[in-house]
PDB file of C-alpha atoms in Angstrom:
ATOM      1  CA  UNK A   1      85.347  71.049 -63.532  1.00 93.00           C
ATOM      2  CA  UNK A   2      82.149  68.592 -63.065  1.00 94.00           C
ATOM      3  CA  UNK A   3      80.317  71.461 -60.671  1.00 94.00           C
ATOM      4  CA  UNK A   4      80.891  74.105 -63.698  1.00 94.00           C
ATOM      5  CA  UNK A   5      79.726  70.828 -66.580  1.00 94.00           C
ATOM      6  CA  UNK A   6      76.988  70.034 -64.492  1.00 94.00           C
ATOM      7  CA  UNK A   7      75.949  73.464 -63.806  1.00 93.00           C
ATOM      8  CA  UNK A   8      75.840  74.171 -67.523  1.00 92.00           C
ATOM      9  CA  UNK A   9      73.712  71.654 -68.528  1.00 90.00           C
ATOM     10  CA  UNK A  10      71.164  72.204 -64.760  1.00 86.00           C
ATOM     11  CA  UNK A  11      68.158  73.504 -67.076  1.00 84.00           C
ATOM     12  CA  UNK A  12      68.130  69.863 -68.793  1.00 86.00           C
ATOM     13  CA  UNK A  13      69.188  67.897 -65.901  1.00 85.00           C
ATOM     14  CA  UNK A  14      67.540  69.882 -62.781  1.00 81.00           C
ATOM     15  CA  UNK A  15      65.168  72.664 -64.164  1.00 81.00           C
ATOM     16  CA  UNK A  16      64.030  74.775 -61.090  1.00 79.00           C
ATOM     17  CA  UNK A  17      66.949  74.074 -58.735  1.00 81.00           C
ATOM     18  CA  UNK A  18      69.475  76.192 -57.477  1.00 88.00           C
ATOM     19  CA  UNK A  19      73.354  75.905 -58.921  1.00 92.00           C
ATOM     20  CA  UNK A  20      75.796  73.437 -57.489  1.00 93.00           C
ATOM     21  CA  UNK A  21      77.997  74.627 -55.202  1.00 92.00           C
ATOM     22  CA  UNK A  22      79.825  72.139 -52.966  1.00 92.00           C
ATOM     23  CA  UNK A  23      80.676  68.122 -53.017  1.00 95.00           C
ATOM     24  CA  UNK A  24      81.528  65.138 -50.605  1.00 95.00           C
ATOM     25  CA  UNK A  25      84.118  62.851 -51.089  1.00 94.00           C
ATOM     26  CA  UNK A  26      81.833  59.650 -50.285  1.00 89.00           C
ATOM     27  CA  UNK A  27      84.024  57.032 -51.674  1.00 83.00           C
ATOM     28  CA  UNK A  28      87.460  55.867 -52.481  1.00 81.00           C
ATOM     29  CA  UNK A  29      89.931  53.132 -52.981  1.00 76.00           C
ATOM     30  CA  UNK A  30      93.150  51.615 -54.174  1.00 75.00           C
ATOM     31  CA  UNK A  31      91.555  49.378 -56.514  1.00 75.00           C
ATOM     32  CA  UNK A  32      93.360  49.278 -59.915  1.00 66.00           C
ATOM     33  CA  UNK A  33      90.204  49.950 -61.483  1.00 71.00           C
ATOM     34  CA  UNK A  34      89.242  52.480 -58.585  1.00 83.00           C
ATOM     35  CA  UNK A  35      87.023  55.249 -58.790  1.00 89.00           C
ATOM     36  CA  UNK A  36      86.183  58.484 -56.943  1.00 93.00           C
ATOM     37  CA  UNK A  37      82.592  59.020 -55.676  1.00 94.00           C
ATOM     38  CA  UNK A  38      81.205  62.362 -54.931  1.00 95.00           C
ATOM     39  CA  UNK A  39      77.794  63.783 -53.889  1.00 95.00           C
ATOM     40  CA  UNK A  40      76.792  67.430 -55.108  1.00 95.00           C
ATOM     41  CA  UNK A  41      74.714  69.842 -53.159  1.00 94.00           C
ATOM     42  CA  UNK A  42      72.749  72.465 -54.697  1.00 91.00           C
ATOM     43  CA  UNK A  43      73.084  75.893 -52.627  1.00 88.00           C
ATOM     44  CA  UNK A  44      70.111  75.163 -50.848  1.00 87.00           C
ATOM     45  CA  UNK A  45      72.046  72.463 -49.098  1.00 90.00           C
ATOM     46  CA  UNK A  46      70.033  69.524 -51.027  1.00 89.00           C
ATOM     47  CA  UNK A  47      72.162  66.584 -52.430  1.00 91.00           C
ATOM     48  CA  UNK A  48      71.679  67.081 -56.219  1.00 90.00           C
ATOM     49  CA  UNK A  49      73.650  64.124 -58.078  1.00 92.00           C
ATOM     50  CA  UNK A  50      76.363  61.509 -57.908  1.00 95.00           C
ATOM     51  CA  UNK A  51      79.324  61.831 -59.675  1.00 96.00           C
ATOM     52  CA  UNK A  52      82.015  58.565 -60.204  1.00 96.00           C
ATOM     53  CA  UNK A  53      85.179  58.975 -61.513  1.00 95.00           C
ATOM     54  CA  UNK A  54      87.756  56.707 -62.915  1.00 89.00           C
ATOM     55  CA  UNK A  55      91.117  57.226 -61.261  1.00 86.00           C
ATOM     56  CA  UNK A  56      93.099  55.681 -64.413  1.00 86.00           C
ATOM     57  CA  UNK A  57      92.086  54.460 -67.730  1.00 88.00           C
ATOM     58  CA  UNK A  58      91.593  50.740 -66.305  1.00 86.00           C
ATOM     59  CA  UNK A  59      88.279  51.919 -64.392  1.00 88.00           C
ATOM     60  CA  UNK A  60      86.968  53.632 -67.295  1.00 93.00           C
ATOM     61  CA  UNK A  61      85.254  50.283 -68.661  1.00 92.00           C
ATOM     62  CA  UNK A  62      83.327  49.589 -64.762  1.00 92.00           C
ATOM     63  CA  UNK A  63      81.539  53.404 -65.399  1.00 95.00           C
ATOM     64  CA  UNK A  64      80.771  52.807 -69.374  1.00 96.00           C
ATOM     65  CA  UNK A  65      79.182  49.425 -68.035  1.00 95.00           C
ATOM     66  CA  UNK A  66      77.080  50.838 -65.289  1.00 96.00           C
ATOM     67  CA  UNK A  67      75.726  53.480 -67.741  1.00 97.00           C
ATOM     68  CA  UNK A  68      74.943  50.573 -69.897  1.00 97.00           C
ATOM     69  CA  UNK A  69      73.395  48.591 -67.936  1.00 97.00           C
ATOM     70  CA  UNK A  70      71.138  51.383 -66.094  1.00 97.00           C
ATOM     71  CA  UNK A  71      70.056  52.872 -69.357  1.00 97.00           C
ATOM     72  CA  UNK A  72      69.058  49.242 -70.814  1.00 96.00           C
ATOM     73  CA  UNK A  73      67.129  48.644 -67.456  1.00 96.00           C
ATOM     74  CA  UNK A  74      65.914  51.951 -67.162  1.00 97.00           C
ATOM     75  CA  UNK A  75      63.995  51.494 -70.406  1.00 96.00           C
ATOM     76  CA  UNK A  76      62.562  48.222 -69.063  1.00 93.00           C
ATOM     77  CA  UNK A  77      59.960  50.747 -67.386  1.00 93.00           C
ATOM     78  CA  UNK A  78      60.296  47.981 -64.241  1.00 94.00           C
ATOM     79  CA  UNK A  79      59.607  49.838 -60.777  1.00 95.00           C
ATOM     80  CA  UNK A  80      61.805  47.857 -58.564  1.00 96.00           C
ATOM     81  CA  UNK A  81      64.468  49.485 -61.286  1.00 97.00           C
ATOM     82  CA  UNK A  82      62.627  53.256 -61.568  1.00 97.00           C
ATOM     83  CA  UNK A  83      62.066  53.186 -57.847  1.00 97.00           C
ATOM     84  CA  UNK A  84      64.978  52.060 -56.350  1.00 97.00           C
ATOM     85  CA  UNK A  85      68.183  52.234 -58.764  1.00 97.00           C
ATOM     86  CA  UNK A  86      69.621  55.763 -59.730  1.00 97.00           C
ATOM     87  CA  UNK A  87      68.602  57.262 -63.272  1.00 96.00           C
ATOM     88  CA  UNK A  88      71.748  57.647 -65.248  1.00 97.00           C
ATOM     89  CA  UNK A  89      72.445  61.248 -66.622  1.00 95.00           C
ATOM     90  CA  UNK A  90      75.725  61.804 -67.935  1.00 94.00           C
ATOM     91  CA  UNK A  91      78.824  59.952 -69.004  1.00 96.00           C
ATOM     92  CA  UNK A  92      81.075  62.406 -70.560  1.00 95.00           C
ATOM     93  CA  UNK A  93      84.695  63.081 -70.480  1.00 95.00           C
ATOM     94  CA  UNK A  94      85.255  66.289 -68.196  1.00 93.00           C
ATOM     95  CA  UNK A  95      89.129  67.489 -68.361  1.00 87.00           C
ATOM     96  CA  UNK A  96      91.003  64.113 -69.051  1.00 88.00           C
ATOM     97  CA  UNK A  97      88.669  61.653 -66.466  1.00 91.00           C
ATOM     98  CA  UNK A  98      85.529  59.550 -67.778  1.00 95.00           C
ATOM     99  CA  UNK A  99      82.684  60.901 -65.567  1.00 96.00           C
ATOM    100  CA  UNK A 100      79.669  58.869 -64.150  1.00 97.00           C
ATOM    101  CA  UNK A 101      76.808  60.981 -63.168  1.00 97.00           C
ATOM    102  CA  UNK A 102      73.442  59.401 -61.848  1.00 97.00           C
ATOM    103  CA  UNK A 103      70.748  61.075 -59.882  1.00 94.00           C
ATOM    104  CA  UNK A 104      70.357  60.676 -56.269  1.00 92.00           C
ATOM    105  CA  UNK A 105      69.110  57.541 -54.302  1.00 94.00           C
ATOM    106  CA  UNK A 106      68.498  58.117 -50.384  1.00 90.00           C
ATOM    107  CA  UNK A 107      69.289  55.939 -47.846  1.00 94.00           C
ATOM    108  CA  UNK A 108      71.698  54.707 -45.446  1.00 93.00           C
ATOM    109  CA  UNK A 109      74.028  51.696 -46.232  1.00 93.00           C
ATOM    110  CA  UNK A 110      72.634  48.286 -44.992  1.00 95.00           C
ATOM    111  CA  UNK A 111      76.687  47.778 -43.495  1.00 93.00           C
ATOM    112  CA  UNK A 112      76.063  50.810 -41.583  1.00 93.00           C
ATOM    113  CA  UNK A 113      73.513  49.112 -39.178  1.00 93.00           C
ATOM    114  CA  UNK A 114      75.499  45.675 -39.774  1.00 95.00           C
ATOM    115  CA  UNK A 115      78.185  47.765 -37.646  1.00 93.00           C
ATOM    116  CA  UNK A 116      75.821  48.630 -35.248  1.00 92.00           C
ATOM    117  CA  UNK A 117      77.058  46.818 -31.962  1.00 91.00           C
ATOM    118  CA  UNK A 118      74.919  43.638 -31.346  1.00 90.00           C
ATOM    119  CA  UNK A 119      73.473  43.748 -34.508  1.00 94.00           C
ATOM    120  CA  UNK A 120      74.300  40.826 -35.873  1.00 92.00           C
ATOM    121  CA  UNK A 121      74.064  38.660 -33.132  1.00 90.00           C
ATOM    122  CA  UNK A 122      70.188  39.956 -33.120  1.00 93.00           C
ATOM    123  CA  UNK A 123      68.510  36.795 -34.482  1.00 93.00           C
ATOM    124  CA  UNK A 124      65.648  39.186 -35.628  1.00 96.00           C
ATOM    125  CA  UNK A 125      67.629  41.917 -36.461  1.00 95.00           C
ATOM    126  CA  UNK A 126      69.515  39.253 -38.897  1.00 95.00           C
ATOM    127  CA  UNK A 127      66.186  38.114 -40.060  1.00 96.00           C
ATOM    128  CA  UNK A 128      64.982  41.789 -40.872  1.00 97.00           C
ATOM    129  CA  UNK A 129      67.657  41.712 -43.021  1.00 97.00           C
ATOM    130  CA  UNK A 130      67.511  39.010 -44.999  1.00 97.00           C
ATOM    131  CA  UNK A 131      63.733  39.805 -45.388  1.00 97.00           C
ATOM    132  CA  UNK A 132      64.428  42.745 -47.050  1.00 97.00           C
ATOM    133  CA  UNK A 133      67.319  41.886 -49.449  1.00 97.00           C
ATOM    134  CA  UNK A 134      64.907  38.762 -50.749  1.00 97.00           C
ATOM    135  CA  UNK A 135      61.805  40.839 -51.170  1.00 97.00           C
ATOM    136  CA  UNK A 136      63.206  43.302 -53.559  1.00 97.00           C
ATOM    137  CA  UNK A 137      65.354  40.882 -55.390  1.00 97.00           C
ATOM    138  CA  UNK A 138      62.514  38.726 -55.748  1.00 97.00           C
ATOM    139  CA  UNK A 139      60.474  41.482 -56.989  1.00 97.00           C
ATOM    140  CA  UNK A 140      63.338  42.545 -59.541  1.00 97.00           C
ATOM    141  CA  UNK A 141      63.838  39.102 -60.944  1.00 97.00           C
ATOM    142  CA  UNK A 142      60.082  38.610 -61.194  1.00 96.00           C
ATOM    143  CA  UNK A 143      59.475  42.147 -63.320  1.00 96.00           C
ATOM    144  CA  UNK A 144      62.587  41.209 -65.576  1.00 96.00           C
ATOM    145  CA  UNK A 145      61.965  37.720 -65.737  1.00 95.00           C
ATOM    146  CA  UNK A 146      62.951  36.814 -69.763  1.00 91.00           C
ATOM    147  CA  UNK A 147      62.577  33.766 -70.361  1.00 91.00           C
ATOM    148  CA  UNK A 148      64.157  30.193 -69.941  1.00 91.00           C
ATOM    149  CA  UNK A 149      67.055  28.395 -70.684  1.00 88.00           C
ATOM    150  CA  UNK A 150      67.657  25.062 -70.248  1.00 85.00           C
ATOM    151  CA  UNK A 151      71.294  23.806 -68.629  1.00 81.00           C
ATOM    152  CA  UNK A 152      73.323  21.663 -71.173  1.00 80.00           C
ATOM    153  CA  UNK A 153      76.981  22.452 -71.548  1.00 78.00           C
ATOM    154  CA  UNK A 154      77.529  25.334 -73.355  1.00 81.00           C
ATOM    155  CA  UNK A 155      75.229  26.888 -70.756  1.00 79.00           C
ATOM    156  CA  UNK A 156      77.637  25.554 -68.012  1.00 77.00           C
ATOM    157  CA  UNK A 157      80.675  26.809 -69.960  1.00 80.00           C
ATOM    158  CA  UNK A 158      79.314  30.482 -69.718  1.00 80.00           C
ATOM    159  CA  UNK A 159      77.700  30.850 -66.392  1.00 77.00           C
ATOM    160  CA  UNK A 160      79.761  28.584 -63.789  1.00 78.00           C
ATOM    161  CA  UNK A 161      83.111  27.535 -66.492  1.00 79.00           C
ATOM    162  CA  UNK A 162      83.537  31.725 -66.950  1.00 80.00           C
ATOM    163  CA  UNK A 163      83.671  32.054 -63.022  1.00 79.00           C
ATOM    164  CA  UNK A 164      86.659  29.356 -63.054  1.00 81.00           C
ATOM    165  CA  UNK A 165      88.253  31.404 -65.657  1.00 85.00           C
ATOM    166  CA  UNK A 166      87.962  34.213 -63.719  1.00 81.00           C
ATOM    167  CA  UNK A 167      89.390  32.487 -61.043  1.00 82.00           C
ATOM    168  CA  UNK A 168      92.076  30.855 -62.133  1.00 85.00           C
ATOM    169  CA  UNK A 169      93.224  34.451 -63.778  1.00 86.00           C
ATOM    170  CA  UNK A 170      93.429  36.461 -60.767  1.00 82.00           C
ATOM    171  CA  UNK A 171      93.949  33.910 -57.904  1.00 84.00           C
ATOM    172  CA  UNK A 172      95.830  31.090 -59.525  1.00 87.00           C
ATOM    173  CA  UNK A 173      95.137  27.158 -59.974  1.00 88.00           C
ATOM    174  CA  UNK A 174      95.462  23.616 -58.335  1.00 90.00           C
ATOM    175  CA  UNK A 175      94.877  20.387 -57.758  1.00 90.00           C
ATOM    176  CA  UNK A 176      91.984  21.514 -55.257  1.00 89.00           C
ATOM    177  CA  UNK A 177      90.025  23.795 -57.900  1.00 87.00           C
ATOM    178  CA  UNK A 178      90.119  21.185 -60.353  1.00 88.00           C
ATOM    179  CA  UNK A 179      89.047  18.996 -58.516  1.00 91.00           C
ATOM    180  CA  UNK A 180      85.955  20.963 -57.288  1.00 87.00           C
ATOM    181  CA  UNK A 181      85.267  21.926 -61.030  1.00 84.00           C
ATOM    182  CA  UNK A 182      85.146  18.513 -61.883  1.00 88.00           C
ATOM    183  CA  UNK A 183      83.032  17.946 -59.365  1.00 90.00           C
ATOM    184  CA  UNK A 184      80.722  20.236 -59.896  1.00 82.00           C
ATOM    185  CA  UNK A 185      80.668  19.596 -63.714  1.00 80.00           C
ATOM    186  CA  UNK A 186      79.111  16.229 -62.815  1.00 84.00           C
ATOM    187  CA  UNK A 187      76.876  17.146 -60.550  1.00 84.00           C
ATOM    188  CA  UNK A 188      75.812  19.758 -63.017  1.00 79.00           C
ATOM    189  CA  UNK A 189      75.050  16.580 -65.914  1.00 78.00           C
ATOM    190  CA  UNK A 190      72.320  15.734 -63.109  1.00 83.00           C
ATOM    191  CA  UNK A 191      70.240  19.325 -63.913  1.00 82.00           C
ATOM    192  CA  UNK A 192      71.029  18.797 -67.488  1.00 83.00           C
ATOM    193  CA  UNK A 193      67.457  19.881 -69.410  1.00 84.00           C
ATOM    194  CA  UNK A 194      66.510  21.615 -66.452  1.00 86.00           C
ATOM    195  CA  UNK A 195      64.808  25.161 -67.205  1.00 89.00           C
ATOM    196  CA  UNK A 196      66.549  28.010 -65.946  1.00 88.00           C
ATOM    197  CA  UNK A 197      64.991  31.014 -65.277  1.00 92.00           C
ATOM    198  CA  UNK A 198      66.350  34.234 -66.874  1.00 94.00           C
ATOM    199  CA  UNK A 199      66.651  37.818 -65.328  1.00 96.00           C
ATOM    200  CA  UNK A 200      68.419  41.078 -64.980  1.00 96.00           C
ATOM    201  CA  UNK A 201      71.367  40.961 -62.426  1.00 96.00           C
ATOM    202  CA  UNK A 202      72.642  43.097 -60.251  1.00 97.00           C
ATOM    203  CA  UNK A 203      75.185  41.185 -59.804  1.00 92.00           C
ATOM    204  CA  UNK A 204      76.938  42.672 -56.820  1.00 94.00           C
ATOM    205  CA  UNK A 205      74.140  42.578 -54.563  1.00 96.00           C
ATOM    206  CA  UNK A 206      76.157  43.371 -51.545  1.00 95.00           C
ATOM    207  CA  UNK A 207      75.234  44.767 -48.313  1.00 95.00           C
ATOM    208  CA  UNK A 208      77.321  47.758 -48.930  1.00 93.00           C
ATOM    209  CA  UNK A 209      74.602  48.222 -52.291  1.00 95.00           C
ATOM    210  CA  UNK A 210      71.190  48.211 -50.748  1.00 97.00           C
ATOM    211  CA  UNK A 211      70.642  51.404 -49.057  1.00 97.00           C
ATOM    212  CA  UNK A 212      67.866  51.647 -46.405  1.00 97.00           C
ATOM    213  CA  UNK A 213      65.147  54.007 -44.259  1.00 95.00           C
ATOM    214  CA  UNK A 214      64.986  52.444 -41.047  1.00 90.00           C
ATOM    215  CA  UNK A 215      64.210  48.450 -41.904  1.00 89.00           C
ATOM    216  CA  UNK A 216      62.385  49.640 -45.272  1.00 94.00           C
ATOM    217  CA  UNK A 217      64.698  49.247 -48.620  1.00 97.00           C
ATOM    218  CA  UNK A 218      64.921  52.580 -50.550  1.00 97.00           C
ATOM    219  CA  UNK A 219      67.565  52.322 -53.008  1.00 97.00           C
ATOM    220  CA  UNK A 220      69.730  49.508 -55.043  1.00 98.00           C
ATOM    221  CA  UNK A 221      73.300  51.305 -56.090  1.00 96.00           C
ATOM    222  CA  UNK A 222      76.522  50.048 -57.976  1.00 94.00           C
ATOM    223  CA  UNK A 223      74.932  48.530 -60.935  1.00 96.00           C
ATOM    224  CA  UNK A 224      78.621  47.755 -63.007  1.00 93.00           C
ATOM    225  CA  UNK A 225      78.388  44.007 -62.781  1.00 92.00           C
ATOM    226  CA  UNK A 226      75.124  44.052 -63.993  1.00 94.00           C
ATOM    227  CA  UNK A 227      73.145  42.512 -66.946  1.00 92.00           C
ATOM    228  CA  UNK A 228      69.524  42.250 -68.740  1.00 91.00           C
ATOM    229  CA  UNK A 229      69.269  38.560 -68.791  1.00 90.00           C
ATOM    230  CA  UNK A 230      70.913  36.007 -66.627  1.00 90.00           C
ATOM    231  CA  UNK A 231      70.444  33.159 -64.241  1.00 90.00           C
ATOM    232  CA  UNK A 232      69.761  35.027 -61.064  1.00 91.00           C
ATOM    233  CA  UNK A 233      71.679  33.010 -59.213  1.00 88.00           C
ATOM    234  CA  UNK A 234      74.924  35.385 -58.297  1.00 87.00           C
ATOM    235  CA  UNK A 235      72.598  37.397 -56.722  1.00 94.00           C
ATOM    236  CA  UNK A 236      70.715  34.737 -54.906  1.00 93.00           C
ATOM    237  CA  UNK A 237      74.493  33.942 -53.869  1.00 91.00           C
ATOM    238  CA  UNK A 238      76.107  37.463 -53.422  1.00 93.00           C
ATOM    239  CA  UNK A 239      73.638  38.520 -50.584  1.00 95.00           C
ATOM    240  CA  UNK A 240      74.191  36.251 -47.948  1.00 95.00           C
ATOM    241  CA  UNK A 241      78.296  35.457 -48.872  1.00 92.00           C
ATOM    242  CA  UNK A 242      78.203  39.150 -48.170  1.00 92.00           C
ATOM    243  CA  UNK A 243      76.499  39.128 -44.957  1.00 94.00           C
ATOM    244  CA  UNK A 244      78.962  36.500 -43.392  1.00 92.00           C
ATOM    245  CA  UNK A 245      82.238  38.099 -45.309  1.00 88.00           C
ATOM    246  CA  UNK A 246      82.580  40.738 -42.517  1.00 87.00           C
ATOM    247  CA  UNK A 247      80.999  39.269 -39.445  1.00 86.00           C
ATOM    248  CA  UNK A 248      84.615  38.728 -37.602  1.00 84.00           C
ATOM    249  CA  UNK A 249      85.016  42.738 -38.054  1.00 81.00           C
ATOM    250  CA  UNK A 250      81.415  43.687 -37.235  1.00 79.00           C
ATOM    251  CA  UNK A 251      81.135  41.055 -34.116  1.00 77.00           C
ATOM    252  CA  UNK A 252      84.250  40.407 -31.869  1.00 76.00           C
ATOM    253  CA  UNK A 253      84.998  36.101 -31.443  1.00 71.00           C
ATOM    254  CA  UNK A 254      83.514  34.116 -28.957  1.00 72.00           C
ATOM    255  CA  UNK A 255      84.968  31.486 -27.011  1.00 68.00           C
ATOM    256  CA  UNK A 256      88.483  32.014 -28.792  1.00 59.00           C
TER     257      UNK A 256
END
């Protein structure tokens, strides 16, 4: 049903190229707000599009707010966004499933050379890495940069009190996170004034996201948990938490 969709509207979305004709499967998952990832080759062989679909209703709202969030930054006219993150083309119900369809961004998966065996335990190799991630995100905050805020309260409520919140609603609550979220209220009332820099997020700026050509970055993908103008901080954050999440999978213990 999204080949025949797709292939109807091909003079708007692809003029020139040949009709779809087959897919991959090139993600899946058991989250309740899951989604189904395909790629679409033309019948030349040439990857054409990606298409996500929501599984249920509950992952409808992750593909409205990756359209949203593409099409704002799209219009930004920013080239670490036009360069790197894919153009969003349709989001359209198709049968009875919300569909997500963005053009193609090339590239292998940072995690898949993360895997590769002594990889990570490459202090250069590591380094490499973490070059890349930073220039790009660098870049990205720079181009989108908008504005200042300066941290008082209500600014703490909504960037580190909402991550508590989100917490405490899908993990649970004790004595030990209130006690780090008092403590990090008060050592928040020592940046009080302080300017804050404003950005667009990714805001899942994982390893699994940033998609590579040999040790040059070539794409940016997954752009849900985005937004136009934030403290880029999560980002800052995401990339190296990321890096460390899965080192006991990619890199066998040492020394027990």
């Amino acid at each position: 049903a999204i080949r025949s969709y797709l292939n109807d509207q091909r003079g708007d979305l692809w003029p020139g190229r040949s009709p779809l004709e087959g897919a991959i499967v090139a993600g899946a998952d058991r989250d309740p707000g899951a989604k189904v990832t395909y790629i679409f080759f033309d019948g030349d062989g040439h990857p054409s599009a990606v298409a996500k679909v929501a599984r249920r209703p509950s992952g409808e709202a992750a593909l409205e707010s990756e359209d949203a969030v593409l099409r704002e930054l799209w219009a930004l006219g920013s080239r670490s966004v036009t360069d790197y993150a894919p153009r969003p083309l349709v989001l359209e119900r198709i049968g009875d499933r919300l569909v997500l369809v963005v053009s193609l961004v090339a590239g292998k998966p940072m995690r898949t050379r993360y895997y590769t065996p002594g990889h990570v335990t490459d202090p250069r190799a590591v380094a490499d890495d973490f070059a890349v991630a930073a220039s790009w995100l660098r870049r990205f905050h720079h181009e989108t940069r908008r504005g200042v805020m300066a941290l008082d309260d209500e600014g703490f409520d909504r960037w580190v009190g909402s991550v508590f919140e989100r917490y405490r609603r899908t993990i649970g609550w004790s004595e030990a996170e209130e006690s780090l979220f008092e403590t990090l209220h008060r050592l928040a009332g020592d940046l009080r004034g302080c300017p804050i820099p404003l950005a667009a997020v990714h805001g899942d700026y994982a390893i699994g996201n940033l998609l590579l050509d040999g040790s040059r970055l070539t794409g940016v993908i997954d752009w849900e948990f985005g937004g136009r103008a934030e403290p880029p901080f999560r980002d800052i954050y995401k990339f190296p938490t990321s890096y460390g999440f899965y080192l006991h999978a990619a890199q066998p213990a040492r020394r027990g």
